C-alpha cells in the first residue's frame, strides 16, 4: 500500500476532523472500504490518478461543506489560434492564446488566471496599480493635499498614475466580450493615457519648469496646451481603430503620433534642463537623474509599441510571455516610477524658489482642469462609441464554427 505524507489533507467533519498531515489517499486499484469523510491532499493532482481522485473527493465533500453545485462546474475558457478569431481580435505576430470573441464577463475574469496571450498584459498593469496606490497613501499621511495648494498638482498626478494602469488592466481583461466591447475598452484605455499626459503637463508646469521659463508665455499656457494635446490624443487614437482593418499601417502611425505629440510637448522642459546640464549651465541633481531614466524608458516604450519586436521576428514564439506589448507595459510602469521620483524630488528641492518666483497653483488650474479634461475626454469616447458599427452576435459565432 502506497501512502503519501507530503501534502496537507482535509479529513472531513467527523472525529479527528480538520486539516492535518494525512497518510493521504490509497492509490491501488480495487481498493475496498468506504473512505472516511473527505480525505484528499491539497495538491493531489501531482500524484498518479490524482485529478480523478480530487474530483471524487470534491463530490463527496460538497454536501459536508455546503458548496453550491455550480462551483464545481467552473472551467477555464477555451483558447483559440489566430485563424479561428475575427480579424479585429488578431495581433501581429501572436499566433495562439486568443480568448473567445464573445466571452462573458466571468470568462474574462477567469481568463486572467489562465495563461492566455493577454494574461501578462493584465497583471503587468494591475499589480503596479496597487504599488502606485500604496505610494499615494504614504504621501497622504505626510502631505496636506486638502489645504496646501502647492501639493495640488501632485495630487492630480498621483490620481492619474493610479488610473491609467488600472484602466489598461481592465481593458485587456474585458476586451474579448465582443468587437464593440473591444473598441470601447481601448477607447477608455486611450482616454486614461491622454489624461495621464495632461497630469504630466500640470505637474511639470508646477514643479519641473526651467528657471528661465518660469512666468514665460509657455509657462502660463503650458496646461492649456496640455488640455488640447489630451483631446488630440484621445480623438486620434480612437479614430485609428476605425481604419485599423482597412489600413493597418495608417492606423499604427496615427495611434503612435497621438501619444508621441503629448509626450514630446510635456517633455520640452526636461529636454531643456538636461541639455543645459550637458552644456555646463547647471549642476547634476537627483531629480535630473530620475528624469533621464524616465525618458530612457519612455523611448523604449515607444520603440516597443511601434516595432512589435520580438514577436515580429519569430511569430508564435512569444505568444504568452515576452511579446512587445508585455515589455511595453513593463517599461511604461518602470518609467512612471522614475518620473514619480523625479517629480517628488523637484517638488521638495525647488519649493522655496518656485513659491518665491511664481504664484501658487490654484484649484481651478489643477483639480478643475482635471475635471474638465475628464468630461471632455468622456464626451469624445461617447461620440466614437456611438459611431461603432454594430456586429450581429451570430456573425462571430459563425466565424468560429466555420474555422
mmCIF file of C-alpha atoms in Angstrom:
data_model
loop_
_atom_site.group_PDB
_atom_site.id
_atom_site.type_symbol
_atom_site.label_atom_id
_atom_site.label_comp_id
_atom_site.label_asym_id
_atom_site.label_seq_id
_atom_site.Cartn_x
_atom_site.Cartn_y
_atom_site.Cartn_z
ATOM 1 C CA UNK A 1 0.000 0.000 0.000
ATOM 2 C CA UNK A 2 1.410 3.404 -1.077
ATOM 3 C CA UNK A 3 0.830 6.307 1.275
ATOM 4 C CA UNK A 4 1.637 9.954 0.520
ATOM 5 C CA UNK A 5 2.653 12.077 3.525
ATOM 6 C CA UNK A 6 3.928 15.248 1.876
ATOM 7 C CA UNK A 7 0.665 17.141 1.442
ATOM 8 C CA UNK A 8 -1.851 18.690 3.847
ATOM 9 C CA UNK A 9 -5.248 16.996 3.733
ATOM 10 C CA UNK A 10 -8.803 17.683 4.839
ATOM 11 C CA UNK A 11 -10.305 14.853 6.898
ATOM 12 C CA UNK A 12 -13.899 15.956 6.831
ATOM 13 C CA UNK A 13 -16.117 16.916 9.728
ATOM 14 C CA UNK A 14 -16.107 13.750 11.813
ATOM 15 C CA UNK A 15 -13.753 12.591 14.535
ATOM 16 C CA UNK A 16 -10.256 13.915 14.040
ATOM 17 C CA UNK A 17 -11.584 16.424 11.562
ATOM 18 C CA UNK A 18 -9.776 19.416 10.121
ATOM 19 C CA UNK A 19 -6.520 19.956 8.269
ATOM 20 C CA UNK A 20 -3.551 17.723 9.005
ATOM 21 C CA UNK A 21 -0.686 15.806 7.525
ATOM 22 C CA UNK A 22 -2.648 12.833 6.257
ATOM 23 C CA UNK A 23 -1.311 9.487 5.171
ATOM 24 C CA UNK A 24 -3.470 10.521 2.354
ATOM 25 C CA UNK A 25 -5.141 8.591 -0.410
ATOM 26 C CA UNK A 26 -4.502 4.911 -1.131
ATOM 27 C CA UNK A 27 -3.834 4.577 -4.821
ATOM 28 C CA UNK A 28 -4.090 0.788 -5.510
ATOM 29 C CA UNK A 29 -6.769 -0.276 -7.961
ATOM 30 C CA UNK A 30 -9.555 -2.326 -6.428
ATOM 31 C CA UNK A 31 -9.164 -0.780 -3.006
ATOM 32 C CA UNK A 32 -12.191 -1.596 -0.891
ATOM 33 C CA UNK A 33 -13.894 0.011 2.004
ATOM 34 C CA UNK A 34 -15.553 3.358 2.350
ATOM 35 C CA UNK A 35 -13.481 6.489 2.679
ATOM 36 C CA UNK A 36 -13.862 8.360 5.951
ATOM 37 C CA UNK A 37 -15.360 11.766 5.227
ATOM 38 C CA UNK A 38 -13.269 13.840 2.815
ATOM 39 C CA UNK A 39 -9.603 12.950 2.834
ATOM 40 C CA UNK A 40 -7.674 14.352 -0.120
ATOM 41 C CA UNK A 41 -4.267 16.035 -0.471
ATOM 42 C CA UNK A 42 -4.304 19.711 -1.367
ATOM 43 C CA UNK A 43 -2.050 19.171 -4.389
ATOM 44 C CA UNK A 44 -3.020 15.584 -5.190
ATOM 45 C CA UNK A 45 -3.153 16.433 -8.884
ATOM 46 C CA UNK A 46 0.598 15.912 -8.742
ATOM 47 C CA UNK A 47 0.072 12.234 -7.873
ATOM 48 C CA UNK A 48 -0.765 9.371 -10.212
ATOM 49 C CA UNK A 49 -4.500 9.454 -10.854
ATOM 50 C CA UNK A 50 -4.828 12.463 -8.589
ATOM 51 C CA UNK A 51 -7.109 14.505 -10.844
ATOM 52 C CA UNK A 52 -9.838 11.854 -10.755
ATOM 53 C CA UNK A 53 -9.406 11.364 -7.014
ATOM 54 C CA UNK A 54 -9.686 15.114 -6.457
ATOM 55 C CA UNK A 55 -12.924 15.198 -8.448
ATOM 56 C CA UNK A 56 -14.376 12.326 -6.393
ATOM 57 C CA UNK A 57 -13.292 13.979 -3.146
ATOM 58 C CA UNK A 58 -14.954 17.253 -4.157
ATOM 59 C CA UNK A 59 -18.187 15.424 -4.924
ATOM 60 C CA UNK A 60 -18.134 13.709 -1.504
ATOM 61 C CA UNK A 61 -17.220 16.901 0.296
ATOM 62 C CA UNK A 62 -19.691 19.221 -1.397
ATOM 63 C CA UNK A 63 -22.550 18.171 0.847
ATOM 64 C CA UNK A 64 -20.495 18.395 4.039
ATOM 65 C CA UNK A 65 -19.099 21.822 3.103
ATOM 66 C CA UNK A 66 -22.452 23.012 1.673
ATOM 67 C CA UNK A 67 -20.900 24.267 -1.579
ATOM 68 C CA UNK A 68 -23.177 25.231 -4.488
ATOM 69 C CA UNK A 69 -23.176 22.711 -7.295
ATOM 70 C CA UNK A 70 -22.112 25.263 -9.911
ATOM 71 C CA UNK A 71 -18.862 25.952 -8.069
ATOM 72 C CA UNK A 72 -17.655 22.517 -9.090
ATOM 73 C CA UNK A 73 -18.526 23.077 -12.752
ATOM 74 C CA UNK A 74 -16.395 26.181 -13.363
ATOM 75 C CA UNK A 75 -13.989 25.612 -16.210
ATOM 76 C CA UNK A 76 -11.311 27.842 -17.638
ATOM 77 C CA UNK A 77 -12.282 29.339 -21.001
ATOM 78 C CA UNK A 78 -11.218 27.670 -24.236
ATOM 79 C CA UNK A 79 -8.395 29.278 -26.201
ATOM 80 C CA UNK A 80 -8.126 29.715 -29.976
ATOM 81 C CA UNK A 81 -5.472 30.197 -32.646
ATOM 82 C CA UNK A 82 -5.198 33.316 -34.766
ATOM 83 C CA UNK A 83 -7.083 31.869 -37.758
ATOM 84 C CA UNK A 84 -10.035 30.976 -35.504
ATOM 85 C CA UNK A 85 -10.884 34.513 -34.367
ATOM 86 C CA UNK A 86 -12.137 37.536 -36.357
ATOM 87 C CA UNK A 87 -9.520 39.932 -37.711
ATOM 88 C CA UNK A 88 -10.384 42.677 -35.234
ATOM 89 C CA UNK A 89 -9.083 40.477 -32.405
ATOM 90 C CA UNK A 90 -5.824 39.485 -34.074
ATOM 91 C CA UNK A 91 -2.432 40.874 -33.068
ATOM 92 C CA UNK A 92 0.666 40.953 -35.266
ATOM 93 C CA UNK A 93 2.986 38.046 -34.551
ATOM 94 C CA UNK A 94 0.694 36.470 -31.927
ATOM 95 C CA UNK A 95 -0.432 33.104 -33.304
ATOM 96 C CA UNK A 96 -2.240 31.471 -30.375
ATOM 97 C CA UNK A 97 -3.724 32.015 -26.924
ATOM 98 C CA UNK A 98 -6.763 34.027 -28.052
ATOM 99 C CA UNK A 99 -9.911 34.015 -25.945
ATOM 100 C CA UNK A 100 -13.406 33.507 -27.317
ATOM 101 C CA UNK A 101 -14.521 36.725 -29.066
ATOM 102 C CA UNK A 102 -17.876 36.531 -27.282
ATOM 103 C CA UNK A 103 -16.604 35.799 -23.798
ATOM 104 C CA UNK A 104 -18.794 36.558 -20.818
ATOM 105 C CA UNK A 105 -17.586 38.914 -18.094
ATOM 106 C CA UNK A 106 -16.971 35.889 -15.846
ATOM 107 C CA UNK A 107 -14.944 34.182 -18.580
ATOM 108 C CA UNK A 108 -12.860 37.329 -18.960
ATOM 109 C CA UNK A 109 -12.139 37.430 -15.226
ATOM 110 C CA UNK A 110 -11.329 33.701 -15.118
ATOM 111 C CA UNK A 111 -9.008 34.111 -18.104
ATOM 112 C CA UNK A 112 -6.822 36.457 -16.063
ATOM 113 C CA UNK A 113 -5.877 33.364 -14.008
ATOM 114 C CA UNK A 114 -5.296 31.312 -17.146
ATOM 115 C CA UNK A 115 -2.274 31.545 -19.434
ATOM 116 C CA UNK A 116 -3.522 33.452 -22.490
ATOM 117 C CA UNK A 117 -1.785 35.985 -24.693
ATOM 118 C CA UNK A 118 -3.400 38.709 -22.541
ATOM 119 C CA UNK A 119 -2.640 37.378 -19.049
ATOM 120 C CA UNK A 120 0.721 39.086 -18.605
ATOM 121 C CA UNK A 121 -0.715 42.283 -20.116
ATOM 122 C CA UNK A 122 -3.415 42.263 -17.428
ATOM 123 C CA UNK A 123 -1.125 41.659 -14.477
ATOM 124 C CA UNK A 124 1.747 43.936 -15.563
ATOM 125 C CA UNK A 125 -0.620 46.876 -15.108
ATOM 126 C CA UNK A 126 -2.936 45.566 -12.408
ATOM 127 C CA UNK A 127 -0.161 44.937 -9.854
ATOM 128 C CA UNK A 128 1.577 48.311 -10.426
ATOM 129 C CA UNK A 129 -1.773 49.990 -9.783
ATOM 130 C CA UNK A 130 -1.562 48.783 -6.198
ATOM 131 C CA UNK A 131 2.058 49.931 -5.930
ATOM 132 C CA UNK A 132 1.126 53.451 -7.006
ATOM 133 C CA UNK A 133 -1.901 53.411 -4.685
ATOM 134 C CA UNK A 134 0.406 52.441 -1.828
ATOM 135 C CA UNK A 135 2.788 55.294 -2.659
ATOM 136 C CA UNK A 136 -0.183 57.651 -2.878
ATOM 137 C CA UNK A 137 -1.438 56.538 0.536
ATOM 138 C CA UNK A 138 2.011 57.151 2.020
ATOM 139 C CA UNK A 139 2.044 60.666 0.589
ATOM 140 C CA UNK A 140 -1.428 61.302 2.028
ATOM 141 C CA UNK A 141 -0.014 60.735 5.505
ATOM 142 C CA UNK A 142 2.896 63.151 5.032
ATOM 143 C CA UNK A 143 1.358 65.903 2.855
ATOM 144 C CA UNK A 144 -1.729 68.049 3.295
ATOM 145 C CA UNK A 145 -3.498 67.597 -0.031
ATOM 146 C CA UNK A 146 -6.607 69.379 1.250
ATOM 147 C CA UNK A 147 -5.153 72.666 2.478
ATOM 148 C CA UNK A 148 -1.712 73.027 0.885
ATOM 149 C CA UNK A 149 -2.266 74.294 -2.658
ATOM 150 C CA UNK A 150 1.383 73.623 -3.549
ATOM 151 C CA UNK A 151 0.600 69.876 -3.431
ATOM 152 C CA UNK A 152 -2.453 70.004 -5.713
ATOM 153 C CA UNK A 153 -0.521 69.326 -8.957
ATOM 154 C CA UNK A 154 0.990 66.285 -7.251
ATOM 155 C CA UNK A 155 -2.491 65.174 -6.179
ATOM 156 C CA UNK A 156 -3.676 65.276 -9.799
ATOM 157 C CA UNK A 157 -0.593 63.417 -10.970
ATOM 158 C CA UNK A 158 -0.880 60.644 -8.358
ATOM 159 C CA UNK A 159 -4.548 60.100 -9.161
ATOM 160 C CA UNK A 160 -3.759 59.681 -12.840
ATOM 161 C CA UNK A 161 -0.783 57.324 -12.459
ATOM 162 C CA UNK A 162 -3.127 55.107 -10.445
ATOM 163 C CA UNK A 163 -5.878 55.443 -13.047
ATOM 164 C CA UNK A 164 -4.069 54.672 -16.282
ATOM 165 C CA UNK A 165 -2.612 51.227 -15.374
ATOM 166 C CA UNK A 166 -5.893 50.165 -13.778
ATOM 167 C CA UNK A 167 -7.857 51.206 -16.876
ATOM 168 C CA UNK A 168 -5.375 49.397 -19.091
ATOM 169 C CA UNK A 169 -5.693 46.236 -16.998
ATOM 170 C CA UNK A 170 -9.491 46.363 -17.246
ATOM 171 C CA UNK A 171 -9.321 46.972 -20.997
ATOM 172 C CA UNK A 172 -7.138 43.915 -21.548
ATOM 173 C CA UNK A 173 -9.364 41.847 -19.253
ATOM 174 C CA UNK A 174 -12.722 42.603 -20.881
ATOM 175 C CA UNK A 175 -11.681 43.276 -24.482
ATOM 176 C CA UNK A 176 -12.805 39.835 -25.666
ATOM 177 C CA UNK A 177 -16.503 40.250 -24.819
ATOM 178 C CA UNK A 178 -17.322 41.436 -28.356
ATOM 179 C CA UNK A 179 -15.882 43.511 -31.175
ATOM 180 C CA UNK A 180 -17.762 46.576 -29.919
ATOM 181 C CA UNK A 181 -16.653 45.972 -26.332
ATOM 182 C CA UNK A 182 -13.059 45.628 -27.504
ATOM 183 C CA UNK A 183 -13.134 49.026 -29.181
ATOM 184 C CA UNK A 184 -14.844 50.695 -26.213
ATOM 185 C CA UNK A 185 -12.410 49.132 -23.719
ATOM 186 C CA UNK A 186 -9.477 50.550 -25.629
ATOM 187 C CA UNK A 187 -11.210 53.899 -26.072
ATOM 188 C CA UNK A 188 -11.188 54.186 -22.288
ATOM 189 C CA UNK A 189 -7.589 52.965 -22.203
ATOM 190 C CA UNK A 190 -6.572 55.725 -24.623
ATOM 191 C CA UNK A 191 -8.576 58.279 -22.654
ATOM 192 C CA UNK A 192 -6.799 57.339 -19.428
ATOM 193 C CA UNK A 193 -3.406 57.663 -21.125
ATOM 194 C CA UNK A 194 -4.312 61.057 -22.553
ATOM 195 C CA UNK A 195 -5.414 62.204 -19.093
ATOM 196 C CA UNK A 196 -2.089 60.959 -17.768
ATOM 197 C CA UNK A 197 -0.361 63.207 -20.304
ATOM 198 C CA UNK A 198 -2.488 66.087 -19.005
ATOM 199 C CA UNK A 199 -1.426 65.235 -15.450
ATOM 200 C CA UNK A 200 2.202 65.367 -16.571
ATOM 201 C CA UNK A 201 1.628 68.818 -18.082
ATOM 202 C CA UNK A 202 0.071 70.088 -14.841
ATOM 203 C CA UNK A 203 2.874 68.628 -12.724
ATOM 204 C CA UNK A 204 5.766 69.706 -14.959
ATOM 205 C CA UNK A 205 4.295 73.186 -15.279
ATOM 206 C CA UNK A 206 4.272 73.482 -11.493
ATOM 207 C CA UNK A 207 7.493 71.731 -10.432
ATOM 208 C CA UNK A 208 9.785 70.945 -13.398
ATOM 209 C CA UNK A 209 9.792 74.156 -15.440
ATOM 210 C CA UNK A 210 13.339 75.519 -16.034
ATOM 211 C CA UNK A 211 14.161 78.624 -14.033
ATOM 212 C CA UNK A 212 14.423 80.766 -17.173
ATOM 213 C CA UNK A 213 10.983 79.696 -18.364
ATOM 214 C CA UNK A 214 9.087 80.468 -15.164
ATOM 215 C CA UNK A 215 6.379 83.104 -15.825
ATOM 216 C CA UNK A 216 7.085 82.989 -19.569
ATOM 217 C CA UNK A 217 4.329 82.717 -22.163
ATOM 218 C CA UNK A 218 4.905 78.973 -22.446
ATOM 219 C CA UNK A 219 4.717 78.553 -18.680
ATOM 220 C CA UNK A 220 1.463 80.473 -18.474
ATOM 221 C CA UNK A 221 -0.156 78.462 -21.278
ATOM 222 C CA UNK A 222 1.501 75.110 -20.627
ATOM 223 C CA UNK A 223 -1.551 73.499 -19.038
ATOM 224 C CA UNK A 224 -3.925 74.934 -21.648
ATOM 225 C CA UNK A 225 -1.869 73.366 -24.428
ATOM 226 C CA UNK A 226 -1.764 70.179 -22.349
ATOM 227 C CA UNK A 227 -5.578 70.054 -22.392
ATOM 228 C CA UNK A 228 -5.589 70.448 -26.179
ATOM 229 C CA UNK A 229 -2.970 67.709 -26.513
ATOM 230 C CA UNK A 230 -5.069 65.432 -24.342
ATOM 231 C CA UNK A 231 -8.119 65.906 -26.572
ATOM 232 C CA UNK A 232 -5.985 65.411 -29.672
ATOM 233 C CA UNK A 233 -4.544 62.204 -28.219
ATOM 234 C CA UNK A 234 -7.924 60.675 -27.385
ATOM 235 C CA UNK A 235 -9.524 61.719 -30.679
ATOM 236 C CA UNK A 236 -6.696 60.495 -32.890
ATOM 237 C CA UNK A 237 -6.159 57.200 -31.075
ATOM 238 C CA UNK A 238 -9.886 56.405 -31.054
ATOM 239 C CA UNK A 239 -10.186 57.286 -34.747
ATOM 240 C CA UNK A 240 -7.273 54.984 -35.549
ATOM 241 C CA UNK A 241 -9.391 51.978 -34.571
ATOM 242 C CA UNK A 242 -11.916 52.782 -37.314
ATOM 243 C CA UNK A 243 -9.299 52.412 -40.066
ATOM 244 C CA UNK A 244 -7.359 49.578 -38.449
ATOM 245 C CA UNK A 245 -8.721 46.727 -40.589
ATOM 246 C CA UNK A 246 -8.570 48.509 -43.952
ATOM 247 C CA UNK A 247 -5.328 50.467 -43.384
ATOM 248 C CA UNK A 248 -3.354 48.837 -40.535
ATOM 249 C CA UNK A 249 -0.150 50.802 -41.179
ATOM 250 C CA UNK A 250 -2.002 54.109 -41.293
ATOM 251 C CA UNK A 251 -3.787 53.166 -38.074
ATOM 252 C CA UNK A 252 -0.485 52.397 -36.359
ATOM 253 C CA UNK A 253 1.040 55.706 -37.474
ATOM 254 C CA UNK A 254 -1.978 57.688 -36.282
ATOM 255 C CA UNK A 255 -2.059 55.951 -32.917
ATOM 256 C CA UNK A 256 1.678 56.305 -32.355
ATOM 257 C CA UNK A 257 1.558 60.003 -33.274
ATOM 258 C CA UNK A 258 -1.397 60.504 -30.948
ATOM 259 C CA UNK A 259 0.777 59.543 -27.970
ATOM 260 C CA UNK A 260 4.108 60.969 -29.139
ATOM 261 C CA UNK A 261 2.820 64.537 -29.556
ATOM 262 C CA UNK A 262 1.701 64.995 -25.904
ATOM 263 C CA UNK A 263 4.830 63.222 -24.662
ATOM 264 C CA UNK A 264 7.195 65.469 -26.612
ATOM 265 C CA UNK A 265 5.376 68.618 -25.544
ATOM 266 C CA UNK A 266 5.283 67.626 -21.881
ATOM 267 C CA UNK A 267 8.987 66.721 -22.021
ATOM 268 C CA UNK A 268 10.241 70.016 -23.506
ATOM 269 C CA UNK A 269 11.127 71.412 -20.053
ATOM 270 C CA UNK A 270 13.026 68.216 -19.258
ATOM 271 C CA UNK A 271 14.927 68.258 -22.550
ATOM 272 C CA UNK A 272 15.956 71.871 -21.926
ATOM 273 C CA UNK A 273 17.122 71.151 -18.378
ATOM 274 C CA UNK A 274 19.091 68.085 -19.431
ATOM 275 C CA UNK A 275 20.733 69.883 -22.364
ATOM 276 C CA UNK A 276 21.580 72.831 -20.118
ATOM 277 C CA UNK A 277 23.400 70.471 -17.777
ATOM 278 C CA UNK A 278 25.226 68.910 -20.724
ATOM 279 C CA UNK A 279 26.371 72.404 -21.717
ATOM 280 C CA UNK A 280 27.532 73.090 -18.162
ATOM 281 C CA UNK A 281 24.823 75.644 -17.305
ATOM 282 C CA UNK A 282 23.663 73.695 -14.256
ATOM 283 C CA UNK A 283 24.855 71.084 -11.805
ATOM 284 C CA UNK A 284 23.549 67.500 -11.977
ATOM 285 C CA UNK A 285 20.859 66.641 -9.454
ATOM 286 C CA UNK A 286 18.963 63.610 -8.233
ATOM 287 C CA UNK A 287 15.818 64.863 -9.968
ATOM 288 C CA UNK A 288 17.551 65.142 -13.346
ATOM 289 C CA UNK A 289 18.957 61.626 -12.971
ATOM 290 C CA UNK A 290 15.447 60.268 -12.384
ATOM 291 C CA UNK A 291 14.105 62.340 -15.278
ATOM 292 C CA UNK A 292 16.805 60.802 -17.501
ATOM 293 C CA UNK A 293 15.795 57.271 -16.534
ATOM 294 C CA UNK A 294 12.166 58.152 -17.148
ATOM 295 C CA UNK A 295 12.931 59.458 -20.637
ATOM 296 C CA UNK A 296 15.018 56.375 -21.419
ATOM 297 C CA UNK A 297 12.166 54.024 -20.520
ATOM 298 C CA UNK A 298 9.701 56.268 -22.347
ATOM 299 C CA UNK A 299 11.719 55.912 -25.567
ATOM 300 C CA UNK A 300 11.914 52.143 -25.028
ATOM 301 C CA UNK A 301 8.151 52.092 -24.545
ATOM 302 C CA UNK A 302 7.601 53.947 -27.801
ATOM 303 C CA UNK A 303 10.022 51.683 -29.673
ATOM 304 C CA UNK A 304 8.340 48.502 -28.447
ATOM 305 C CA UNK A 305 4.868 49.845 -29.210
ATOM 306 C CA UNK A 306 5.794 50.767 -32.777
ATOM 307 C CA UNK A 307 8.105 47.874 -33.687
ATOM 308 C CA UNK A 308 6.230 44.765 -32.466
ATOM 309 C CA UNK A 309 9.547 43.195 -31.560
ATOM 310 C CA UNK A 310 10.428 40.413 -30.800
ATOM 311 C CA UNK A 311 7.271 38.565 -31.971
ATOM 312 C CA UNK A 312 7.590 40.160 -35.402
ATOM 313 C CA UNK A 313 10.826 38.240 -35.941
ATOM 314 C CA UNK A 314 9.535 34.926 -34.596
ATOM 315 C CA UNK A 315 5.738 34.701 -34.870
ATOM 316 C CA UNK A 316 4.282 32.253 -32.379
ATOM 317 C CA UNK A 317 7.360 32.099 -30.135
ATOM 318 C CA UNK A 318 6.297 34.894 -27.781
ATOM 319 C CA UNK A 319 2.525 34.425 -27.736
ATOM 320 C CA UNK A 320 2.275 34.019 -23.962
ATOM 321 C CA UNK A 321 5.419 35.537 -22.487
ATOM 322 C CA UNK A 322 7.828 38.105 -23.875
ATOM 323 C CA UNK A 323 5.923 39.825 -26.680
ATOM 324 C CA UNK A 324 6.260 43.554 -27.267
ATOM 325 C CA UNK A 325 3.077 44.680 -25.544
ATOM 326 C CA UNK A 326 4.104 42.990 -22.311
ATOM 327 C CA UNK A 327 7.549 44.596 -22.486
ATOM 328 C CA UNK A 328 5.838 47.877 -23.380
ATOM 329 C CA UNK A 329 3.768 47.650 -20.189
ATOM 330 C CA UNK A 330 6.800 46.916 -18.030
ATOM 331 C CA UNK A 331 8.835 49.778 -19.498
ATOM 332 C CA UNK A 332 5.898 52.182 -19.108
ATOM 333 C CA UNK A 333 5.458 51.315 -15.429
ATOM 334 C CA UNK A 334 9.175 51.486 -14.649
ATOM 335 C CA UNK A 335 9.385 54.817 -16.467
ATOM 336 C CA UNK A 336 6.413 56.137 -14.477
ATOM 337 C CA UNK A 337 8.142 55.090 -11.260
ATOM 338 C CA UNK A 338 11.244 57.130 -12.140
ATOM 339 C CA UNK A 339 9.042 60.014 -13.240
ATOM 340 C CA UNK A 340 7.233 59.963 -9.898
ATOM 341 C CA UNK A 341 10.541 60.001 -8.010
ATOM 342 C CA UNK A 342 11.771 62.914 -10.133
ATOM 343 C CA UNK A 343 8.569 64.886 -9.563
ATOM 344 C CA UNK A 344 8.744 64.332 -5.806
ATOM 345 C CA UNK A 345 12.392 65.437 -5.742
ATOM 346 C CA UNK A 346 11.720 68.566 -7.826
ATOM 347 C CA UNK A 347 8.702 69.403 -5.696
ATOM 348 C CA UNK A 348 10.693 69.246 -2.453
ATOM 349 C CA UNK A 349 14.007 70.717 -3.612
ATOM 350 C CA UNK A 350 12.575 73.638 -5.632
ATOM 351 C CA UNK A 351 9.696 74.595 -3.333
ATOM 352 C CA UNK A 352 11.279 77.714 -1.828
ATOM 353 C CA UNK A 353 12.473 79.069 -5.159
ATOM 354 C CA UNK A 354 9.232 78.332 -7.023
ATOM 355 C CA UNK A 355 6.951 79.791 -4.351
ATOM 356 C CA UNK A 356 9.017 82.992 -4.255
ATOM 357 C CA UNK A 357 9.196 83.473 -8.041
ATOM 358 C CA UNK A 358 5.746 82.333 -9.192
ATOM 359 C CA UNK A 359 2.208 82.127 -7.896
ATOM 360 C CA UNK A 360 0.983 79.057 -6.058
ATOM 361 C CA UNK A 361 -1.073 76.541 -8.038
ATOM 362 C CA UNK A 362 -4.782 77.256 -7.910
ATOM 363 C CA UNK A 363 -7.654 74.801 -7.575
ATOM 364 C CA UNK A 364 -9.165 75.668 -10.988
ATOM 365 C CA UNK A 365 -5.756 75.281 -12.677
ATOM 366 C CA UNK A 366 -5.176 71.815 -11.188
ATOM 367 C CA UNK A 367 -8.191 69.833 -9.995
ATOM 368 C CA UNK A 368 -10.529 71.988 -12.079
ATOM 369 C CA UNK A 369 -8.532 71.286 -15.245
ATOM 370 C CA UNK A 370 -8.536 67.568 -14.412
ATOM 371 C CA UNK A 371 -12.340 67.534 -14.072
ATOM 372 C CA UNK A 372 -12.690 69.447 -17.356
ATOM 373 C CA UNK A 373 -10.309 67.032 -19.074
ATOM 374 C CA UNK A 374 -12.231 64.016 -17.777
ATOM 375 C CA UNK A 375 -15.557 65.408 -19.013
ATOM 376 C CA UNK A 376 -14.220 66.345 -22.445
ATOM 377 C CA UNK A 377 -12.481 63.009 -22.917
ATOM 378 C CA UNK A 378 -15.602 61.123 -21.851
ATOM 379 C CA UNK A 379 -17.528 63.113 -24.448
ATOM 380 C CA UNK A 380 -15.039 62.125 -27.155
ATOM 381 C CA UNK A 381 -15.207 58.473 -26.107
ATOM 382 C CA UNK A 382 -19.004 58.625 -26.178
ATOM 383 C CA UNK A 383 -19.011 60.087 -29.703
ATOM 384 C CA UNK A 384 -16.675 57.424 -31.077
ATOM 385 C CA UNK A 385 -18.520 54.655 -29.229
ATOM 386 C CA UNK A 386 -21.812 55.762 -30.759
ATOM 387 C CA UNK A 387 -20.224 55.599 -34.210
ATOM 388 C CA UNK A 388 -19.111 51.984 -33.910
ATOM 389 C CA UNK A 389 -20.694 49.571 -36.401
ATOM 390 C CA UNK A 390 -22.944 47.006 -34.748
ATOM 391 C CA UNK A 391 -21.949 43.420 -35.482
ATOM 392 C CA UNK A 392 -24.692 40.772 -35.138
ATOM 393 C CA UNK A 393 -23.917 38.286 -32.388
ATOM 394 C CA UNK A 394 -24.376 35.351 -34.749
ATOM 395 C CA UNK A 395 -21.624 36.511 -37.100
ATOM 396 C CA UNK A 396 -18.823 35.962 -34.581
ATOM 397 C CA UNK A 397 -20.083 32.542 -33.603
ATOM 398 C CA UNK A 398 -20.481 31.599 -37.268
ATOM 399 C CA UNK A 399 -16.875 32.580 -37.877
ATOM 400 C CA UNK A 400 -15.700 30.236 -35.140
ATOM 401 C CA UNK A 401 -17.845 27.371 -36.418
ATOM 402 C CA UNK A 402 -16.557 27.830 -39.945
ATOM 403 C CA UNK A 403 -12.991 27.688 -38.711
#
